[in-house]
Coordinates of C-alpha atoms in Angstrom, one line a residue:
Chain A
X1 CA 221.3 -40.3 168.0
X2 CA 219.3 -43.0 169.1
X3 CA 216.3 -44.1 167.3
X4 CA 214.5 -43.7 169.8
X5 CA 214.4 -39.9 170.4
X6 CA 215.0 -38.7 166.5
X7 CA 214.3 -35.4 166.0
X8 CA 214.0 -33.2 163.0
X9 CA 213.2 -29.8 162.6
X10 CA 211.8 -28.9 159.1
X11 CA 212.6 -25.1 158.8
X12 CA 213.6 -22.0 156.4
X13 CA 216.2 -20.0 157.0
X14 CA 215.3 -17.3 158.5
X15 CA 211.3 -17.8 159.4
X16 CA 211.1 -16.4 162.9
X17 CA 208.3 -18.7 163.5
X18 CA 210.8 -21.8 162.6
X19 CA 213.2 -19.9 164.4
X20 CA 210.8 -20.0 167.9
X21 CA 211.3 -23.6 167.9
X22 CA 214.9 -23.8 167.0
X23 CA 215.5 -21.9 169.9
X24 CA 213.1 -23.9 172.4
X25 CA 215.2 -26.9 171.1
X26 CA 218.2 -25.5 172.2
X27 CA 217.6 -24.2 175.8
X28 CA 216.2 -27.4 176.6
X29 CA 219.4 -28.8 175.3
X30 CA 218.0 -31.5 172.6
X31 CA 219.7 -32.6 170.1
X32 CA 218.4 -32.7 166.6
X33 CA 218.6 -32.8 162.5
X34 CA 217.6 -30.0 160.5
X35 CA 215.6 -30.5 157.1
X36 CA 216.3 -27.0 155.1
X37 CA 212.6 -26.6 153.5
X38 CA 212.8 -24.7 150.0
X39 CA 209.1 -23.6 149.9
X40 CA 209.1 -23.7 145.8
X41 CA 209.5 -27.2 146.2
X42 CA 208.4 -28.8 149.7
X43 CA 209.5 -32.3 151.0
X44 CA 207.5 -34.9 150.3
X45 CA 207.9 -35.4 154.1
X46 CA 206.7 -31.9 155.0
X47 CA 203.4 -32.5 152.3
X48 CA 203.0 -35.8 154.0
X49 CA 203.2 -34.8 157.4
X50 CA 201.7 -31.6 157.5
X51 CA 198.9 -32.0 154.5
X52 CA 196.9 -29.4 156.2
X53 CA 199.3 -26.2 156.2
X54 CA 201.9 -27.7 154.4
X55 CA 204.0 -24.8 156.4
X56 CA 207.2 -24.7 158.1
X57 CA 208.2 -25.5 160.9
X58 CA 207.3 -29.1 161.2
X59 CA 208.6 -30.7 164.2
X60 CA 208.9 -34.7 163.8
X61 CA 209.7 -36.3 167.0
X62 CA 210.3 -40.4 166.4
X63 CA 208.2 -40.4 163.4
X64 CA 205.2 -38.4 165.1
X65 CA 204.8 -34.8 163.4
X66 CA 203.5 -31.9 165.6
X67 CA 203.0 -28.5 163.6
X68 CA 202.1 -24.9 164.4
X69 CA 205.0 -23.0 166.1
X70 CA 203.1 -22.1 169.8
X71 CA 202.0 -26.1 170.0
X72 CA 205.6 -27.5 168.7
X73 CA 206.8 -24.8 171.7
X74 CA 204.3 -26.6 174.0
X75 CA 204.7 -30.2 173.0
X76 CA 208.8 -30.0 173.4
X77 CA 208.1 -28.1 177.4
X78 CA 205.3 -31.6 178.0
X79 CA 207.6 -33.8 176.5
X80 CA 211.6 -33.0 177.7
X81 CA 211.2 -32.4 181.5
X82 CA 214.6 -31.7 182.2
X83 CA 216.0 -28.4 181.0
X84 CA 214.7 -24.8 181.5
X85 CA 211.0 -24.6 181.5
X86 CA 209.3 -22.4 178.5
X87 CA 205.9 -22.2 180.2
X88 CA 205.7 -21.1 184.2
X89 CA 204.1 -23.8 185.8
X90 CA 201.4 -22.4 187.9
X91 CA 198.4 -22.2 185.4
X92 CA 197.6 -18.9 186.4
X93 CA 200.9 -17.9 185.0
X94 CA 200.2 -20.1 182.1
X95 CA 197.2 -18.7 181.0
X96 CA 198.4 -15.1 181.3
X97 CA 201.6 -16.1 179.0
X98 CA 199.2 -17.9 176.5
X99 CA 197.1 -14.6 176.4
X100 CA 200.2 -12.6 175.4
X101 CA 201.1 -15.2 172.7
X102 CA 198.0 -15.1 171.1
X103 CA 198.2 -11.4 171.0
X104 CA 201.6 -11.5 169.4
X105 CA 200.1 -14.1 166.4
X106 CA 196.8 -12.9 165.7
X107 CA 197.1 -8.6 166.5
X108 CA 200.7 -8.1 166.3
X109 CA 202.5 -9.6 164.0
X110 CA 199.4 -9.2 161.0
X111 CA 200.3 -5.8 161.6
X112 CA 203.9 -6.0 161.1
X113 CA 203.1 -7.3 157.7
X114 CA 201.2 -4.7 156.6
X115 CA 204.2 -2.3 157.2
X116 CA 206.2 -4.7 154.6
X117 CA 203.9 -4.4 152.0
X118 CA 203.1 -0.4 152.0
X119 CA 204.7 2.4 151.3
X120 CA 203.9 6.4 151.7
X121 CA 200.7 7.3 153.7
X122 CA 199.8 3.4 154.2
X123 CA 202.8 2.6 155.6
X124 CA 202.8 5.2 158.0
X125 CA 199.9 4.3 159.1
X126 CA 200.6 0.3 159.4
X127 CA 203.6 2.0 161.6
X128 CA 201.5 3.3 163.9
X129 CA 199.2 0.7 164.9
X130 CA 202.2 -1.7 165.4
X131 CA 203.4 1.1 167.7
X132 CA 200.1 1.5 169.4
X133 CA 200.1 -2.7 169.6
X134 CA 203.8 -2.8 171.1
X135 CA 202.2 -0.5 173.9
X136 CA 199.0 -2.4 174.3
X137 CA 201.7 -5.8 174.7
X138 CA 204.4 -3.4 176.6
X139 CA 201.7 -2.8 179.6
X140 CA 200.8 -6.6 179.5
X141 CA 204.7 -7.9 179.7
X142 CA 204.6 -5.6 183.3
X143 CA 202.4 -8.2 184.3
X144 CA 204.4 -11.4 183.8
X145 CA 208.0 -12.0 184.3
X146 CA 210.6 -10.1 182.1
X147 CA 213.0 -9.1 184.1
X148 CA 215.9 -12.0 183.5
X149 CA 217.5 -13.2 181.2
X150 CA 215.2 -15.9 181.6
X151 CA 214.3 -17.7 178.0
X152 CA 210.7 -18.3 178.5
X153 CA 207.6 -18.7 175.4
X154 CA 207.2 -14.3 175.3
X155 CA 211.5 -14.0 175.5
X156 CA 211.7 -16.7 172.8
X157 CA 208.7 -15.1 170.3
X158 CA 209.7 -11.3 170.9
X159 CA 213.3 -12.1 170.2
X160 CA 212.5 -14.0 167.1
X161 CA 210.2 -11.4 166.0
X162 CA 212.0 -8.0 166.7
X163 CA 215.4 -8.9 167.5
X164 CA 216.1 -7.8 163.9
X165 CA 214.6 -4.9 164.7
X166 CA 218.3 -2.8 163.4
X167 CA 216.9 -5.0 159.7
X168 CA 213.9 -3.4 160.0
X169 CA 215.1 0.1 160.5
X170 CA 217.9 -0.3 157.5
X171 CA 215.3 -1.8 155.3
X172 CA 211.7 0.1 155.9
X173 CA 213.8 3.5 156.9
X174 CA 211.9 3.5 160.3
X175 CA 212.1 2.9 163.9
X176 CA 209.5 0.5 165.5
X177 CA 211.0 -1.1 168.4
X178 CA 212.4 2.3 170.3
X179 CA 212.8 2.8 174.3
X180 CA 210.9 6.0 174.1
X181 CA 207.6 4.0 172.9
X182 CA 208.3 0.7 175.1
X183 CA 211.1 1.4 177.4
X184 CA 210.4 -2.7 179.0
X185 CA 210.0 -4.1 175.6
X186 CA 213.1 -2.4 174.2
X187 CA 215.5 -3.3 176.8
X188 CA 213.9 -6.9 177.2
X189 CA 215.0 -7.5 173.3
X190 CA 218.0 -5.8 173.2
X191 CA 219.1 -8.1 176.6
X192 CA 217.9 -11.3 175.1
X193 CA 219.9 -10.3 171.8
X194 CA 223.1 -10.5 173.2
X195 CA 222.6 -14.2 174.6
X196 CA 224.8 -16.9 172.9
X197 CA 222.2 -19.3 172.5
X198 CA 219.6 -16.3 170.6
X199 CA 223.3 -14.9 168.4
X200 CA 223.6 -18.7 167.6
X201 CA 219.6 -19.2 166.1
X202 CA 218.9 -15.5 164.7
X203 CA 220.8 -15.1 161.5
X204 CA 223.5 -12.3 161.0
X205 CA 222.6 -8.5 160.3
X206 CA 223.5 -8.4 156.9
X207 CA 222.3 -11.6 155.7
X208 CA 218.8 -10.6 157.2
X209 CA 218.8 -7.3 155.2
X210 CA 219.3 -9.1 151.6
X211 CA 216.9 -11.5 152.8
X212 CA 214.3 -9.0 153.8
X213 CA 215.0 -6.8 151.2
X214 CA 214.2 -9.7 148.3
X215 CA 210.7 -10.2 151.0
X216 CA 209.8 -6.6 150.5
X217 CA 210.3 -6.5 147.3
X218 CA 208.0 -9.5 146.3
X219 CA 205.4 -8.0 148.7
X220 CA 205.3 -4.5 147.0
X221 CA 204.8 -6.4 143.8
X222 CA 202.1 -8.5 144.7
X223 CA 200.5 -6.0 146.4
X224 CA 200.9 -3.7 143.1
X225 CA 199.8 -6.0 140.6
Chain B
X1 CA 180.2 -20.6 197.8
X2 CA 183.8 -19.8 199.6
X3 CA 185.4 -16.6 198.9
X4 CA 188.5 -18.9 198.4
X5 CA 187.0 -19.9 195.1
X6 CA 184.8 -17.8 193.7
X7 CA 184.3 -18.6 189.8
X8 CA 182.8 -16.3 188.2
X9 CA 181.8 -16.3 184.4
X10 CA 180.9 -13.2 182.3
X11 CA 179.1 -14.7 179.0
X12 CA 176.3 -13.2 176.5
X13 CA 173.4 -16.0 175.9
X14 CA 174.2 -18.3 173.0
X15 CA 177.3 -17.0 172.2
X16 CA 179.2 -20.7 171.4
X17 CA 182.5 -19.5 172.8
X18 CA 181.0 -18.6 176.3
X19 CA 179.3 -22.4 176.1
X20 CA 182.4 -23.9 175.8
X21 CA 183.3 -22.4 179.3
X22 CA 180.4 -23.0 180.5
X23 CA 180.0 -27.0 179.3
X24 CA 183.9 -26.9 180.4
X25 CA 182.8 -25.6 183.8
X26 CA 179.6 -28.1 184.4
X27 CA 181.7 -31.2 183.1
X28 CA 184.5 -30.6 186.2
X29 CA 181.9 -30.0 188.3
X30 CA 182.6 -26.5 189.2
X31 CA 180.1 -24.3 191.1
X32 CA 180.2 -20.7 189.5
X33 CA 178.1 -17.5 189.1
X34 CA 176.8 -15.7 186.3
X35 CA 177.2 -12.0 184.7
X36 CA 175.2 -11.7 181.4
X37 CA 176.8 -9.2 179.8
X38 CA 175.1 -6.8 177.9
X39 CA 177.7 -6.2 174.3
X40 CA 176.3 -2.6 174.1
X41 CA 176.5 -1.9 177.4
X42 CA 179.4 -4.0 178.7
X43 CA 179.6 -4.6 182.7
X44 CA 182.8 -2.4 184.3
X45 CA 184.2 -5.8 185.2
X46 CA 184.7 -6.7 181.7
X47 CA 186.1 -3.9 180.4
X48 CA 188.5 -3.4 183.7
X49 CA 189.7 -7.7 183.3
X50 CA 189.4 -7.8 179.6
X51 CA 190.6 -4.3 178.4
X52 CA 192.4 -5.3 175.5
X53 CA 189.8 -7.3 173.3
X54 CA 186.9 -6.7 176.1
X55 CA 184.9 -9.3 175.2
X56 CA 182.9 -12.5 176.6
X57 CA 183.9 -15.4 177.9
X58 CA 185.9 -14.1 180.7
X59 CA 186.6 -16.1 183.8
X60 CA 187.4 -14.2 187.1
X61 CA 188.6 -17.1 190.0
X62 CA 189.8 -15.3 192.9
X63 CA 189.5 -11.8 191.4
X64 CA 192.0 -12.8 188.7
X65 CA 190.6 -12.5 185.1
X66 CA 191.6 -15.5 182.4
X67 CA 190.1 -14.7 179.2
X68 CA 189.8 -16.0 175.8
X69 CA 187.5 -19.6 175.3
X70 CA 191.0 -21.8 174.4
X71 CA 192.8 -20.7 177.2
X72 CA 190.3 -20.7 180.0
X73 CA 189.4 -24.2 179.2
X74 CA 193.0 -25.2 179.2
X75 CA 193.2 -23.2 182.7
X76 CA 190.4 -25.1 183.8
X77 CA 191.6 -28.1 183.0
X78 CA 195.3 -27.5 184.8
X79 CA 193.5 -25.8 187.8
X80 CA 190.6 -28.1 188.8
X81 CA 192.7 -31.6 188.8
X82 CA 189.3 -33.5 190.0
X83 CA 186.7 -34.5 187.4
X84 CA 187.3 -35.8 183.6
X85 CA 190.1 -34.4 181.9
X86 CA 189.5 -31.9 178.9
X87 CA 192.7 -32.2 177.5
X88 CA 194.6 -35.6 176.9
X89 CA 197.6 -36.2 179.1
X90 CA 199.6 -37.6 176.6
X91 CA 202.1 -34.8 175.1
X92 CA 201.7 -36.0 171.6
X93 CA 197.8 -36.1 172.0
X94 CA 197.5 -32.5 173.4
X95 CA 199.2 -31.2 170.8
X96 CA 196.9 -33.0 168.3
X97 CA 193.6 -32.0 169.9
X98 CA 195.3 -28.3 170.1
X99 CA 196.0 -28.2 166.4
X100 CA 192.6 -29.2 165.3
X101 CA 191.4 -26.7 168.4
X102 CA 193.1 -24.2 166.4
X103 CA 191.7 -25.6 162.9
X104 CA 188.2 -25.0 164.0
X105 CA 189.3 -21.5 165.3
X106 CA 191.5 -19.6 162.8
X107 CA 190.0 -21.5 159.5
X108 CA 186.7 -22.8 160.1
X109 CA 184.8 -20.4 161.8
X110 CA 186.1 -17.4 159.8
X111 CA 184.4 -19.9 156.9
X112 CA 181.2 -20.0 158.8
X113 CA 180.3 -16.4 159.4
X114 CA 180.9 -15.7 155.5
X115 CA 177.9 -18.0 155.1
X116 CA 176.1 -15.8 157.5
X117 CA 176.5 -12.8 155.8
X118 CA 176.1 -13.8 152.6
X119 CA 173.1 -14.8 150.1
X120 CA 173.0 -16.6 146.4
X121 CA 176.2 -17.6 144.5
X122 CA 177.9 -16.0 147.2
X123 CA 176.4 -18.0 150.1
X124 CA 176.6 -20.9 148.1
X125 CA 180.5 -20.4 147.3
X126 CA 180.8 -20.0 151.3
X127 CA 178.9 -23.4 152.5
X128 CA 181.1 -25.0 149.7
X129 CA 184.0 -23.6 151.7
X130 CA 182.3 -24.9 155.3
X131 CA 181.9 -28.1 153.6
X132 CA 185.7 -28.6 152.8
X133 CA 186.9 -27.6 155.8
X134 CA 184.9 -30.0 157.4
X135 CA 186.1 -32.9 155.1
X136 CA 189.2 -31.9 156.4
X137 CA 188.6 -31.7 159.7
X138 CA 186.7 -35.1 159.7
X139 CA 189.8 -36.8 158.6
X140 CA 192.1 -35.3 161.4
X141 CA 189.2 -36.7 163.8
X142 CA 190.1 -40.2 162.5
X143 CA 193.5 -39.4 164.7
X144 CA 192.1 -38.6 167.6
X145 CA 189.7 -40.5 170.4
X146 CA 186.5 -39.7 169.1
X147 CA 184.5 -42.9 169.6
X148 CA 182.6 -42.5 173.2
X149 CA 181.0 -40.1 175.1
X150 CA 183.8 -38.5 176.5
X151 CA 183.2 -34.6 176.6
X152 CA 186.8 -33.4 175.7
X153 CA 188.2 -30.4 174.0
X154 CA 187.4 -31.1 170.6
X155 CA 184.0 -32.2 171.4
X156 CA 183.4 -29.1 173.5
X157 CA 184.1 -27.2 170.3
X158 CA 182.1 -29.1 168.4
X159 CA 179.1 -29.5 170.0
X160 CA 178.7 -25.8 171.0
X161 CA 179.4 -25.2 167.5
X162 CA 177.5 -27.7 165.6
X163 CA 175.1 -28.5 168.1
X164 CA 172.4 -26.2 166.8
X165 CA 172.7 -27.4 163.3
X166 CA 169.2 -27.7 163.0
X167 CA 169.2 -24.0 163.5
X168 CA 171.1 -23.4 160.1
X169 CA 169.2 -25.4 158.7
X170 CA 165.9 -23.5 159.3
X171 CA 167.4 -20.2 158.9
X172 CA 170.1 -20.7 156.2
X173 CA 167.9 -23.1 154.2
X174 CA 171.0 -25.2 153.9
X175 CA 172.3 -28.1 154.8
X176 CA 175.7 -28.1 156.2
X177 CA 176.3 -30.9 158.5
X178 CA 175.4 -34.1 156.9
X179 CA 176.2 -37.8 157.2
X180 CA 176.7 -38.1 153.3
X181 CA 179.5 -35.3 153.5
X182 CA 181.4 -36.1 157.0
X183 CA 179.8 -39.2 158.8
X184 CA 181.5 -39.3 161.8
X185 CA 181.2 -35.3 162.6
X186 CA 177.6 -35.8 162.2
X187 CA 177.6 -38.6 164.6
X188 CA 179.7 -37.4 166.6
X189 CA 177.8 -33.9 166.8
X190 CA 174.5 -36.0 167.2
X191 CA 175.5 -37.9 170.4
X192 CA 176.6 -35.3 172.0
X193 CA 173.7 -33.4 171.4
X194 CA 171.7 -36.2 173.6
X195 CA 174.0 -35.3 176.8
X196 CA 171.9 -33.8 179.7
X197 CA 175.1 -31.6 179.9
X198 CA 174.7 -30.7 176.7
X199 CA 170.8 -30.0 176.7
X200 CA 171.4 -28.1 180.0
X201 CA 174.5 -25.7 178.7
X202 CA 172.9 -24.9 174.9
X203 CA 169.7 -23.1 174.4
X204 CA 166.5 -24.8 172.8
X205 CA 166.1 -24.4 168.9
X206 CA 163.5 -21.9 168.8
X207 CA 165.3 -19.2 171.1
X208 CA 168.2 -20.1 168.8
X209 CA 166.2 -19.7 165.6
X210 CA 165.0 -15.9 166.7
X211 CA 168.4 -14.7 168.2
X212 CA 170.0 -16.5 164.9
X213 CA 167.8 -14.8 162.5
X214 CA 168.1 -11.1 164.1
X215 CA 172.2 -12.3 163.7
X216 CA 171.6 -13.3 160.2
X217 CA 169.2 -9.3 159.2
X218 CA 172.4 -7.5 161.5
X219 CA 175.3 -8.8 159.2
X220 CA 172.8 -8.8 156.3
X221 CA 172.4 -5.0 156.6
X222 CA 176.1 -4.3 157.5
X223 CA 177.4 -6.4 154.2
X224 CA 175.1 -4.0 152.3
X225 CA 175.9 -0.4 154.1

């Protein structure tokens, strides 16, 4: 690899947000190194170059560090011109895509933690406002493009997010993600899911469950103590 | 004004976010309209363009709604191509102004409105809290083009932010932006503040002292229901 255009992805296994931009990486066809954060004990590279967060994923492009998954997903669609585009280009289109993104970081996805850290009553109830979210996002998604197989910023954060969604049903003992709640969502995730480049960056079934499993378990006890 | 481009900004007075529109608006040179939305009696356009969070700024050009303050000024800034640029062209330096964008957003105002509705130890504890995030935030400035008059994203944010400082001041009884504690947001804050843009697009201090202190009794009262 040239010096030049160096790239290194600092990432976890199995953080959908690192994920995002593993995935963005590949459909633009880019190659790059991976640096295998262990969160216990951080890089000094990740402490220097993302003092503020100190979070994975850290994206560091010829010695320049870009952080936050949505502007890393951004900065790689400005910055590599050929390949697929992540964002449409009219800005119309754009906007409406950044709107949906937004949604999914800031409503959706605090909700999806609440269901991991509940049980009983409370966990019921977390299930149903992610349900009653997944329809508010379903009647948005008729309004951009979701009908290919097209790996855009919404295909690449909802198959990160809930293409596990089998994990989450073996683990919590519930159905979130089902056609009979979001019939466009549903099929869109279950599509993208059986796309090379998605089976190459999500992690397999089982090693998801023992990893989420040791992830619910901390969160119980935390949220117990 | 041609039907072709009708802009059309929905916005309460004073709120900050709606200003940044607004400044974002006035800087392109942009001829728009008006609807001063009334929160407890919201206009059917905003609840039929903005039904999921339906709330103010909202931007309808052409009859097509864009809402939330980040992304309307981004669509501004990719739809109107005359006039100063909001956002850097530069890859690498969009996705630094977006991450301190997002700074402000997600970790310092959240900061802010705790010193609103707070008093004593606890108010204290929370402009403590301001005042570290704006150490931080002062040192991620250093990285970005600061140093003129140039009415960008970050200053946008800023200034409709920070502007009214003055206006804490008398109604908190506390200093929070000060030259000892981040010299170069003050300045930066107090330059601005001179632009006849500026002076146009924020209200005068003593409107913003009354509507700040009814702010200040409403989440006052709410903290202690």
């Amino acid at each position: 690899m040239a010096e030049e255009n160096k790239v290194i992805l600092h990432k976890t296994y199995a953080s959908s947000y690192a994920m995002r931009v593993e995935l963005a990486l590949k459909i633009k066809g880019i190659q790059f190194e991976y640096v295998d954060e262990d969160l216990s004990n951080k890089s000094p590279e990740l402490l220097k170059y993302n003092p503020v967060h100190k979070k994975v994923p850290l994206l560091v492009h010829n010695g320049k560090p870009v952080s936050e998954s949505l502007i890393i997903l951004e900065y790689i669609d400005e910055t590599w011109k050929t390949g697929p585009l992540i964002l449409p280009q009219d800005p119309y289109e754009r906007a409406r895509v950044r709107f949906w993104a937004n949604f999914i970081d800031q409503h959706l996805i605090p909700s999806t933690r609440k269901v991991w850290s509940t049980t009983g009553e409370e966990q019921e109830k977390a299930k149903e406002e992610i349900m009653e979210k997944l329809r508010i996002l379903e009647e948005g998604l008729k309004t951009t493009n979701h009908e290919n197989d097209n790996l855009g910023l919404l295909q690449i954060l909802l198959v990160t997010l809930f293409g596990s969604y089998k994990v989450y049903e073996e683990v919590l003992g519930m159905k979130i993600l089902v056609p009979e709640n979001t019939p466009l969502l549903y099929s869109c995730v279950t599509r993208l899911n059986k796309l090379p480049l998605v089976k190459e960056v999500c992690p397999p079934h089982d090693k998801m469950v023992a990893l989420v499993n040791v992830y619910r378990q901390k969160l119980l006890k935390s949220s117990t103590n």
